[in-house]
PDB file of C-alpha atoms in Angstrom:
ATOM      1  CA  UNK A  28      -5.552-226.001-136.418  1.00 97.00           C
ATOM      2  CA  UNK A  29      -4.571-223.242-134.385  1.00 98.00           C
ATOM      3  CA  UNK A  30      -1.936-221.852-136.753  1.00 98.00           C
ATOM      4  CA  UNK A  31      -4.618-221.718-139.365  1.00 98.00           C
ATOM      5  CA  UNK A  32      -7.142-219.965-137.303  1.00 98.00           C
ATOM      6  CA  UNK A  33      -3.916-217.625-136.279  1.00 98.00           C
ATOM      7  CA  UNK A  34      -3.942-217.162-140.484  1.00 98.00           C
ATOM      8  CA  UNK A  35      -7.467-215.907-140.226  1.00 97.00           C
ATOM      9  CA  UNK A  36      -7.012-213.752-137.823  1.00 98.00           C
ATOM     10  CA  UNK A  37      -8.994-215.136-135.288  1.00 98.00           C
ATOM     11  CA  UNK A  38      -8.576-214.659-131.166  1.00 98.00           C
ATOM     12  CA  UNK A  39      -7.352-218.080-129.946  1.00 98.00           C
ATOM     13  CA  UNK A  40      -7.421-220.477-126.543  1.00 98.00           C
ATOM     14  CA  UNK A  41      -5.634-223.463-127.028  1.00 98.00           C
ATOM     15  CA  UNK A  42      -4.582-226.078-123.985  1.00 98.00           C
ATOM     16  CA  UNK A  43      -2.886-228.887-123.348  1.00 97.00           C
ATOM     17  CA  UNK A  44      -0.935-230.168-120.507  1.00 95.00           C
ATOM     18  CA  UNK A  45       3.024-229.211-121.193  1.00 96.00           C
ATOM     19  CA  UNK A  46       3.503-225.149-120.702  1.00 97.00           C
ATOM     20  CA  UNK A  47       6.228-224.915-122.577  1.00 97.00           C
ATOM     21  CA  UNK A  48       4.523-226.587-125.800  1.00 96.00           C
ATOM     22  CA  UNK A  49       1.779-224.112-125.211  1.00 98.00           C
ATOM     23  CA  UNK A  50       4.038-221.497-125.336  1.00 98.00           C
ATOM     24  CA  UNK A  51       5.971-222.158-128.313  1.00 98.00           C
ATOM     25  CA  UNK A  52       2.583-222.595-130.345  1.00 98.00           C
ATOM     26  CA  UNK A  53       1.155-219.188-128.932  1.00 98.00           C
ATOM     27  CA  UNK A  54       4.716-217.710-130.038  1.00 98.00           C
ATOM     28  CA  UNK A  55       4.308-218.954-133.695  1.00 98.00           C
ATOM     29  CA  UNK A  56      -0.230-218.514-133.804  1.00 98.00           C
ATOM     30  CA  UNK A  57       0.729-214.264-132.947  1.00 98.00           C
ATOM     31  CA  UNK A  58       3.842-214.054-135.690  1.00 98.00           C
ATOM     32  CA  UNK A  59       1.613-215.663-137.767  1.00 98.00           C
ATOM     33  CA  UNK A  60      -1.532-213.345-137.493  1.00 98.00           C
ATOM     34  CA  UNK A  61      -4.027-214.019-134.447  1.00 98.00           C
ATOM     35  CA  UNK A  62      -5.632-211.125-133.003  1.00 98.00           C
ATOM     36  CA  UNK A  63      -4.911-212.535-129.676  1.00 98.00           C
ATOM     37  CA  UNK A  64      -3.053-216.292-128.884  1.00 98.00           C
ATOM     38  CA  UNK A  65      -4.063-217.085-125.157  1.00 98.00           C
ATOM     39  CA  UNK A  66      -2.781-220.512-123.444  1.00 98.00           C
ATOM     40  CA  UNK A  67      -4.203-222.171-120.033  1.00 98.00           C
ATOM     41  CA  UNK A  68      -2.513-225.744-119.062  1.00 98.00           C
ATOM     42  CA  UNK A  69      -4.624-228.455-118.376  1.00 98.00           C
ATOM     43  CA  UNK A  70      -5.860-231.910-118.014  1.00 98.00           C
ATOM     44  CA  UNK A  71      -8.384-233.914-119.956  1.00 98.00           C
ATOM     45  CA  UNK A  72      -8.651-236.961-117.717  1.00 97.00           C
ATOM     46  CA  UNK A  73      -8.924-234.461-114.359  1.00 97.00           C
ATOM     47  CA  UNK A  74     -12.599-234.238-113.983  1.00 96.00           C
ATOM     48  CA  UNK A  75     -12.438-230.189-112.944  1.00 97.00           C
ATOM     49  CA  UNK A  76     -10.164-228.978-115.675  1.00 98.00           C
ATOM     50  CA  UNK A  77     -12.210-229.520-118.537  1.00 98.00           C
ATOM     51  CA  UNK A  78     -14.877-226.876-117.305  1.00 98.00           C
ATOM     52  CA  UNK A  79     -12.453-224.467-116.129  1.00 98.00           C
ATOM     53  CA  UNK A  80     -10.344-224.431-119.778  1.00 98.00           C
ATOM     54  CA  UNK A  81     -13.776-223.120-120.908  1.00 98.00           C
ATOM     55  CA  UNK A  82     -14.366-220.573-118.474  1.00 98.00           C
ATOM     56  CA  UNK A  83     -10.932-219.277-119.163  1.00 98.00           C
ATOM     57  CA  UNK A  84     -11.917-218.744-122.658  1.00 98.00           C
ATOM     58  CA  UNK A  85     -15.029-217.137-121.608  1.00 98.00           C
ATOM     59  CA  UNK A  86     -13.544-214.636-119.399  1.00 98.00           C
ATOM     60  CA  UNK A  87     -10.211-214.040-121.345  1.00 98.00           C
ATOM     61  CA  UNK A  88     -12.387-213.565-124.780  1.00 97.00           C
ATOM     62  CA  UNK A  89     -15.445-212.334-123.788  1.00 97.00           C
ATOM     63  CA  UNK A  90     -17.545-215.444-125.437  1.00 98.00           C
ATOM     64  CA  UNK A  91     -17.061-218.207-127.952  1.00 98.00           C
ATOM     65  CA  UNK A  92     -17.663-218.910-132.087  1.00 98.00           C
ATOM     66  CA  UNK A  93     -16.085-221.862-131.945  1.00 98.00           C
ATOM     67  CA  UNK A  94     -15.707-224.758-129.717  1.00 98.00           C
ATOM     68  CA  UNK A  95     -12.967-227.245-131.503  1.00 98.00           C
ATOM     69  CA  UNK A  96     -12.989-230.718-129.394  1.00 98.00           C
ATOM     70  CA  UNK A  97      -9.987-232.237-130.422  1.00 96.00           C
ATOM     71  CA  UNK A  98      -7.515-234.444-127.793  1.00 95.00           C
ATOM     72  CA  UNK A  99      -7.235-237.495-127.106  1.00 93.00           C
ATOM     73  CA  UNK A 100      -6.019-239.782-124.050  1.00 93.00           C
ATOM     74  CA  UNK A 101      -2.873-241.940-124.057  1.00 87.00           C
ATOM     75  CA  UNK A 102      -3.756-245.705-125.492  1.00 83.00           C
ATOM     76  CA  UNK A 103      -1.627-248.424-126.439  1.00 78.00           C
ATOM     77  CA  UNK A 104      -2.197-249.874-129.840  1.00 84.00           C
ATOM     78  CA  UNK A 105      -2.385-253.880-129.202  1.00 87.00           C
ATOM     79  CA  UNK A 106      -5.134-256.527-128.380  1.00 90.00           C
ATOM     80  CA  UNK A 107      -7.223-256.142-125.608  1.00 93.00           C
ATOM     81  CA  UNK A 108      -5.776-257.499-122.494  1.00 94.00           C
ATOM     82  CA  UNK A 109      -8.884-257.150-120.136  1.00 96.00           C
ATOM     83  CA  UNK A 110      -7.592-254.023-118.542  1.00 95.00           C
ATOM     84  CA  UNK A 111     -10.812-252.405-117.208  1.00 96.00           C
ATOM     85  CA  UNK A 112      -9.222-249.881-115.267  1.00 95.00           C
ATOM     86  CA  UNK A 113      -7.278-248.635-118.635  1.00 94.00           C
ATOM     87  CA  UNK A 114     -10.965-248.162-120.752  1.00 95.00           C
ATOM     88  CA  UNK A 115     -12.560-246.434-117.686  1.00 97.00           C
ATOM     89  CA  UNK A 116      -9.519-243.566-117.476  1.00 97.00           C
ATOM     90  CA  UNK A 117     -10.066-243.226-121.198  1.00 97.00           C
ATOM     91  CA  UNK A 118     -13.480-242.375-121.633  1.00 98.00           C
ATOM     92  CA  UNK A 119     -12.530-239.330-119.047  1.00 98.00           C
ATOM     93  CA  UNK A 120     -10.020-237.530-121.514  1.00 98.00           C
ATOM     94  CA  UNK A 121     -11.708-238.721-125.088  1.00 98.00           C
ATOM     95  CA  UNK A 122     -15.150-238.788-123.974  1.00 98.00           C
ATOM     96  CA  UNK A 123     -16.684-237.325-120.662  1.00 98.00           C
ATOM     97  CA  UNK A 124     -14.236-233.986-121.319  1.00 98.00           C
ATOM     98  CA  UNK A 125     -15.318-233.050-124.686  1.00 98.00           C
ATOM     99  CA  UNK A 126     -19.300-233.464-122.778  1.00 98.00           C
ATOM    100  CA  UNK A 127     -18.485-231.206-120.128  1.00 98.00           C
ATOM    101  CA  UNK A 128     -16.575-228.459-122.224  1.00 98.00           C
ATOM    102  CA  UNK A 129     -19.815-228.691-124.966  1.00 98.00           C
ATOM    103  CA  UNK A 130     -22.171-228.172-122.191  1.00 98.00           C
ATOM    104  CA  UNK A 131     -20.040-225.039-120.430  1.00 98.00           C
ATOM    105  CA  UNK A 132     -19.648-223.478-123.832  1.00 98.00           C
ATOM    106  CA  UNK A 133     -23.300-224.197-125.149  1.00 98.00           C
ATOM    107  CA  UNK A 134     -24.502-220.515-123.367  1.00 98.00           C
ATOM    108  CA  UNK A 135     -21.991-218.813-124.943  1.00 98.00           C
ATOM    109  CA  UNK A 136     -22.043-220.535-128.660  1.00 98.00           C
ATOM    110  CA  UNK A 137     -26.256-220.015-128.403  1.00 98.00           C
ATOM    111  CA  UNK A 138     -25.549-216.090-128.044  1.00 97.00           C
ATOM    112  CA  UNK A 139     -22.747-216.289-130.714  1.00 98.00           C
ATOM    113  CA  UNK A 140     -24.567-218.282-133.358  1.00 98.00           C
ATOM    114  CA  UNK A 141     -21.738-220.830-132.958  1.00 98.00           C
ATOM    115  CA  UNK A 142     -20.209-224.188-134.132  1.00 98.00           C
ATOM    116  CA  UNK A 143     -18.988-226.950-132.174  1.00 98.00           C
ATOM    117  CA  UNK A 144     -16.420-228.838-133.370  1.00 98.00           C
ATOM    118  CA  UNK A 145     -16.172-232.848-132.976  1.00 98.00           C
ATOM    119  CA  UNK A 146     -12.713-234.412-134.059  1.00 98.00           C
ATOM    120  CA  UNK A 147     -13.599-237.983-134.050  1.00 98.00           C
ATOM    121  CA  UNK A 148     -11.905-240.952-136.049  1.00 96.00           C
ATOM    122  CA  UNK A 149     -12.985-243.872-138.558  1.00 95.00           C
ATOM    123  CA  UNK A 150     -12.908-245.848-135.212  1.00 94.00           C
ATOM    124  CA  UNK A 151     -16.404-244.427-134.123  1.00 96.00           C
ATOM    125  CA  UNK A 152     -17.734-245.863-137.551  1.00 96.00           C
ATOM    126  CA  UNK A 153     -16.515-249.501-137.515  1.00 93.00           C
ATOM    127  CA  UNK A 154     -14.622-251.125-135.137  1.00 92.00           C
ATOM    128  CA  UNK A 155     -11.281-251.709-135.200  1.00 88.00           C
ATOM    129  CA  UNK A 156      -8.352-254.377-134.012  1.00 93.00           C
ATOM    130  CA  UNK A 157      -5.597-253.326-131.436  1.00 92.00           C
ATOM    131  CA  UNK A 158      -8.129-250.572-130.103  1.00 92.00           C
ATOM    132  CA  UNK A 159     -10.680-251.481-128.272  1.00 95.00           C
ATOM    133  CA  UNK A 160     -11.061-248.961-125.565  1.00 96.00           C
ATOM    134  CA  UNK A 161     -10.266-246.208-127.967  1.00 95.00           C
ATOM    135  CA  UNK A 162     -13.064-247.524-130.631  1.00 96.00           C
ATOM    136  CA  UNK A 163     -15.606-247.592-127.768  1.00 97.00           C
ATOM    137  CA  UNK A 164     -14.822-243.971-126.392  1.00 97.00           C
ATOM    138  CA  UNK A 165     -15.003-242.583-130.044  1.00 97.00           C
ATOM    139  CA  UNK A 166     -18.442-244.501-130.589  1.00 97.00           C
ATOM    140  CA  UNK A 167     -19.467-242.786-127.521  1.00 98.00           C
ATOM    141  CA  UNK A 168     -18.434-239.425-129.089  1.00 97.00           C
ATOM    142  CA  UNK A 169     -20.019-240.055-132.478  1.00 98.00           C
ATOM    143  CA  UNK A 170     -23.665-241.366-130.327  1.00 98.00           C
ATOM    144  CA  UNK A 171     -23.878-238.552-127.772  1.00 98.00           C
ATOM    145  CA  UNK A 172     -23.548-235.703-130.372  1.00 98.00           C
ATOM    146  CA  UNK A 173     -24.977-237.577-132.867  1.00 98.00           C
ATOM    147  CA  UNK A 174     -28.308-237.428-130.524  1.00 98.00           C
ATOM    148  CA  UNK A 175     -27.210-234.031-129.171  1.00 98.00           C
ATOM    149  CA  UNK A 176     -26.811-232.575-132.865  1.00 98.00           C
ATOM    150  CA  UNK A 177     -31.016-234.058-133.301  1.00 98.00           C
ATOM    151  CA  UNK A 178     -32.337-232.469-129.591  1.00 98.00           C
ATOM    152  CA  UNK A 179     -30.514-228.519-130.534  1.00 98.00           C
ATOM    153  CA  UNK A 180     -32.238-228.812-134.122  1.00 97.00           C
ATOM    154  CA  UNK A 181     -35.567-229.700-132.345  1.00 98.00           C
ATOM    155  CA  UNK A 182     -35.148-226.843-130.245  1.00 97.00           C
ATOM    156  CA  UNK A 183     -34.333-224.642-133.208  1.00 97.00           C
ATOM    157  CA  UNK A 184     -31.187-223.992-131.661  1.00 97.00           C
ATOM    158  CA  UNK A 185     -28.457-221.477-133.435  1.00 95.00           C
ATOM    159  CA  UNK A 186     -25.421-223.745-132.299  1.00 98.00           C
ATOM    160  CA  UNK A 187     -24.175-226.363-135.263  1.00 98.00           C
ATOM    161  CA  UNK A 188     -22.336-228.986-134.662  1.00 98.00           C
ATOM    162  CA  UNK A 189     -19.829-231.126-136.583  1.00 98.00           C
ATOM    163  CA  UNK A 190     -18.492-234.101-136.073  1.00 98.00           C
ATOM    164  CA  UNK A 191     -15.091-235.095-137.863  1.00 98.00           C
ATOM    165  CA  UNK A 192     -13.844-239.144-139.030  1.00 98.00           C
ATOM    166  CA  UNK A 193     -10.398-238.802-139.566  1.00 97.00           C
ATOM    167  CA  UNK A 194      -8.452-241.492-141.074  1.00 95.00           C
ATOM    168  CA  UNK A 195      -4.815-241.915-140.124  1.00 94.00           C
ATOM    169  CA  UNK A 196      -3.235-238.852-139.743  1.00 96.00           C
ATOM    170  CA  UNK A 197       1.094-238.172-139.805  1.00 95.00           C
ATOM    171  CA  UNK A 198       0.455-236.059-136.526  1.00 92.00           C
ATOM    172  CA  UNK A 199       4.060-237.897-134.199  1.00 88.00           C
ATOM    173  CA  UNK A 200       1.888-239.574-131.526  1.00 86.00           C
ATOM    174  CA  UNK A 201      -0.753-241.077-133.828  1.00 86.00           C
ATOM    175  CA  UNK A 202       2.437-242.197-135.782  1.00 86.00           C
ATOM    176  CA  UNK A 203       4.148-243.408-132.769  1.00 85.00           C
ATOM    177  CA  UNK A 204       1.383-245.530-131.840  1.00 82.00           C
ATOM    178  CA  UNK A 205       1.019-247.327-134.971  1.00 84.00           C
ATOM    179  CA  UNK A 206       4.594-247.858-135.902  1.00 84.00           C
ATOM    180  CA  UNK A 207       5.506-251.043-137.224  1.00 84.00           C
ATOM    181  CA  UNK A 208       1.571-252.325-136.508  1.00 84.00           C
ATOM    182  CA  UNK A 209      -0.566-250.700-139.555  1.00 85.00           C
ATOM    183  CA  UNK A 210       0.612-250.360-142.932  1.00 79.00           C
ATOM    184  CA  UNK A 211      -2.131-247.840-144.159  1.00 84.00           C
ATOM    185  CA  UNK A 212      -1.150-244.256-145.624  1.00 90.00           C
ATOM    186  CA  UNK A 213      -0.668-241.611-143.165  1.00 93.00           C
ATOM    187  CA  UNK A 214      -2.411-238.149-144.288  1.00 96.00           C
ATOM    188  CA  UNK A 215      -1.041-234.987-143.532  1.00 97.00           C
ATOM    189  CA  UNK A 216      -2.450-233.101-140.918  1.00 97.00           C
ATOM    190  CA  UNK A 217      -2.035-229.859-141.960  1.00 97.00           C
ATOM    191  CA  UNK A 218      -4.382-230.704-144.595  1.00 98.00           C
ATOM    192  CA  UNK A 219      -6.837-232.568-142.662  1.00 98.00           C
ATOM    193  CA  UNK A 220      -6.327-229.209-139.947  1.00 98.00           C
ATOM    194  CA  UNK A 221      -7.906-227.238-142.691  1.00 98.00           C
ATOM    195  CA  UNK A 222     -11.030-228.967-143.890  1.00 98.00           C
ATOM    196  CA  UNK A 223     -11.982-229.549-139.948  1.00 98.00           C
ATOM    197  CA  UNK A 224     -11.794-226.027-139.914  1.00 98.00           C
ATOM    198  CA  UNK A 225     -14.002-225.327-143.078  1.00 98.00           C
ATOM    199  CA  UNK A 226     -15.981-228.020-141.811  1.00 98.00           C
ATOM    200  CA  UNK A 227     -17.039-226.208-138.877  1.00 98.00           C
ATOM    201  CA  UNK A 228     -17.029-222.648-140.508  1.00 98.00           C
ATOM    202  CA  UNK A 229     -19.940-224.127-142.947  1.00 98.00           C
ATOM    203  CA  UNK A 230     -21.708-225.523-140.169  1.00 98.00           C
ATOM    204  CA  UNK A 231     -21.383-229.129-142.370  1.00 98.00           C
ATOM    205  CA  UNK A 232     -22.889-231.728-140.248  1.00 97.00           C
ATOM    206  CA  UNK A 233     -19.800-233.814-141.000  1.00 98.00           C
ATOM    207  CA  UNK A 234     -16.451-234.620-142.405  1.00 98.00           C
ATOM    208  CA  UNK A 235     -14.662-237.599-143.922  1.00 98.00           C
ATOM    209  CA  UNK A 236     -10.931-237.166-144.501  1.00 98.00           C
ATOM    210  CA  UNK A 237      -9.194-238.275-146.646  1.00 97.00           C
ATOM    211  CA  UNK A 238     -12.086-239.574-148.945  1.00 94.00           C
ATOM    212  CA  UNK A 239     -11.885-242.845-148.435  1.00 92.00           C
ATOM    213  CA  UNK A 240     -12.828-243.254-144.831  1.00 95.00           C
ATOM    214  CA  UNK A 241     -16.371-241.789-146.325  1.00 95.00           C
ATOM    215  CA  UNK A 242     -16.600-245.122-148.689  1.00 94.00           C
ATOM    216  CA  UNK A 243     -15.289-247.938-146.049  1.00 92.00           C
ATOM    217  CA  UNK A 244     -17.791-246.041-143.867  1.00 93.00           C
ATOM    218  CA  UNK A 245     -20.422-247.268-146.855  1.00 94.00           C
ATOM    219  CA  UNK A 246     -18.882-250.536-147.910  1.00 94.00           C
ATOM    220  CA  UNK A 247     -19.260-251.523-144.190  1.00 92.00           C
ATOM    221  CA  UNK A 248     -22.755-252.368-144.658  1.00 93.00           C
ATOM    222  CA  UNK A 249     -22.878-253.454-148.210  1.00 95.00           C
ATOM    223  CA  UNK A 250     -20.050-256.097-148.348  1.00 96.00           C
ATOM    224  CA  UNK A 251     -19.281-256.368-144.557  1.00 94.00           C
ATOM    225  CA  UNK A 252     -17.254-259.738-145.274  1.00 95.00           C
ATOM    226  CA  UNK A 253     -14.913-257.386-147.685  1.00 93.00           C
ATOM    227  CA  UNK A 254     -14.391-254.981-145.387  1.00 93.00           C
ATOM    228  CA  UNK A 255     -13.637-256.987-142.408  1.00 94.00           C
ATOM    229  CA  UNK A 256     -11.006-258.777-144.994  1.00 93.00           C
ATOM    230  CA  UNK A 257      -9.523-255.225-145.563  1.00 91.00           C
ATOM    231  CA  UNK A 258      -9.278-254.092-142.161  1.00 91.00           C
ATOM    232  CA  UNK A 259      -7.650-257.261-140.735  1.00 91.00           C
ATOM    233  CA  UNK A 260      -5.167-256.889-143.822  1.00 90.00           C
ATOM    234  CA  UNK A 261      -4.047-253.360-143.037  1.00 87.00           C
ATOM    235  CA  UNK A 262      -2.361-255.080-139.865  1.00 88.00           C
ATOM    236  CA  UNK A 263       1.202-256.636-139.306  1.00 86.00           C
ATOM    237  CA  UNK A 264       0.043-259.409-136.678  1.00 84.00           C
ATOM    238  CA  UNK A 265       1.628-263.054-136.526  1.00 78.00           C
ATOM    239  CA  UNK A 266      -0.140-264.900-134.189  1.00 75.00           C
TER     240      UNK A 266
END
């Protein structure tokens, strides 16, 4: 996503938590056009850095268009074990994070006529096996702005927000995690980069990629027994 918003032109803040990443990518975002390609390393799960990513931005731009919420904590991809502990550190980095930053940068995207950006997954729809604590953290996402989305339209607010249901994607750590387990098609993520970003340029309320994720979202309700039979199918698991 950044390297197409460095394509446009745009002045960029990206984060993450490994510096020299971050530096490589703001390397490539300037060759490849950004007005400006700014970097500040950081946390998810800490509970200060979220907020402060987003006053870095402030300061270092001067004010916000765009908001894109889009990283995700480390999960394993395997039945639930009863590890409390592991779904409580989760919903900091995939859940309360992407809260905090939206309310910091709600000021700034009022003033701007802004978007907010919501990269959420087919999980938050309908639950899946082998990720438990990750289904129930992107349900959270989808609910709180889902209901956020209804209270800034009531309030005739000029901030839109988007929320994105990805399907698998070929980024390596989604990859990684799945290896072996699911035998679905992996998209490409340049691809599904781009429509996020359209997405949230046309201030579309959301986005299904690839297409199908928007039909198992509908056949969910209509033959539930079907799509419980495809889901489970999807899986390598031998009991």
């Amino acid at each position: 996503m950044a390297y197409h918003y460095a394509r446009f032109g745009a002045k960029i803040v990206i984060t993450a938590r490994r510096t020299k990443i971050l530096e490589k990518v703001i390397e490539k975002c300037l060759s490849l056009g950004a007005q400006e390609a700014l970097y500040v390393s950081a946390d998810m799960s800490n509970e200060t850095d979220p907020e402060n990513v987003v006053d870095f931005a402030l300061e270092k731009l001067g004010g916000l268009d765009y908001l894109v919420l889009n990283h995700v904590g480390k999960h394993g991809f395997a039945m639930w074990n009863g590890d409390m502990d592991q779904i409580r550190w989760l919903m900091k980095p995939n859940f309360f994070s992407y809260v905090q930053m939206a309310w910091r940068a709600l000021p700034s995207l009022e003033q701007s006529k802004g978007s907010m950006i919501v990269v959420s997954s087919m999980a938050g729809k309908m639950s899946n096996p082998f990720a438990a604590p990750y289904t129930a953290t992107k349900c959270a996402l989808n609910g709180f702005f889902g209901s956020l989305n209804h209270e800034l339209a009531m309030k005739k607010s000029n901030v839109s927000i988007s929320i994105c249901t990805l399907g698998l994607i070929d980024t390596e750590s989604a990859l990684n995690a799945v290896r072996g387990i699911i035998t679905t098609t992996a998209y490409p993520a340049i691809e599904a980069a781009l429509n996020i970003i359209i997405t949230g340029a046309t201030r579309q309320q959301e986005l299904y990629y690839p297409w199908f994720t928007y039909v198992m979202n509908l056949t969910k309700d209509w033959f539930p027994s079907l799509t419980n039979h495809i889901i489970r199918n999807a899986l390598n698991y031998n009991p």
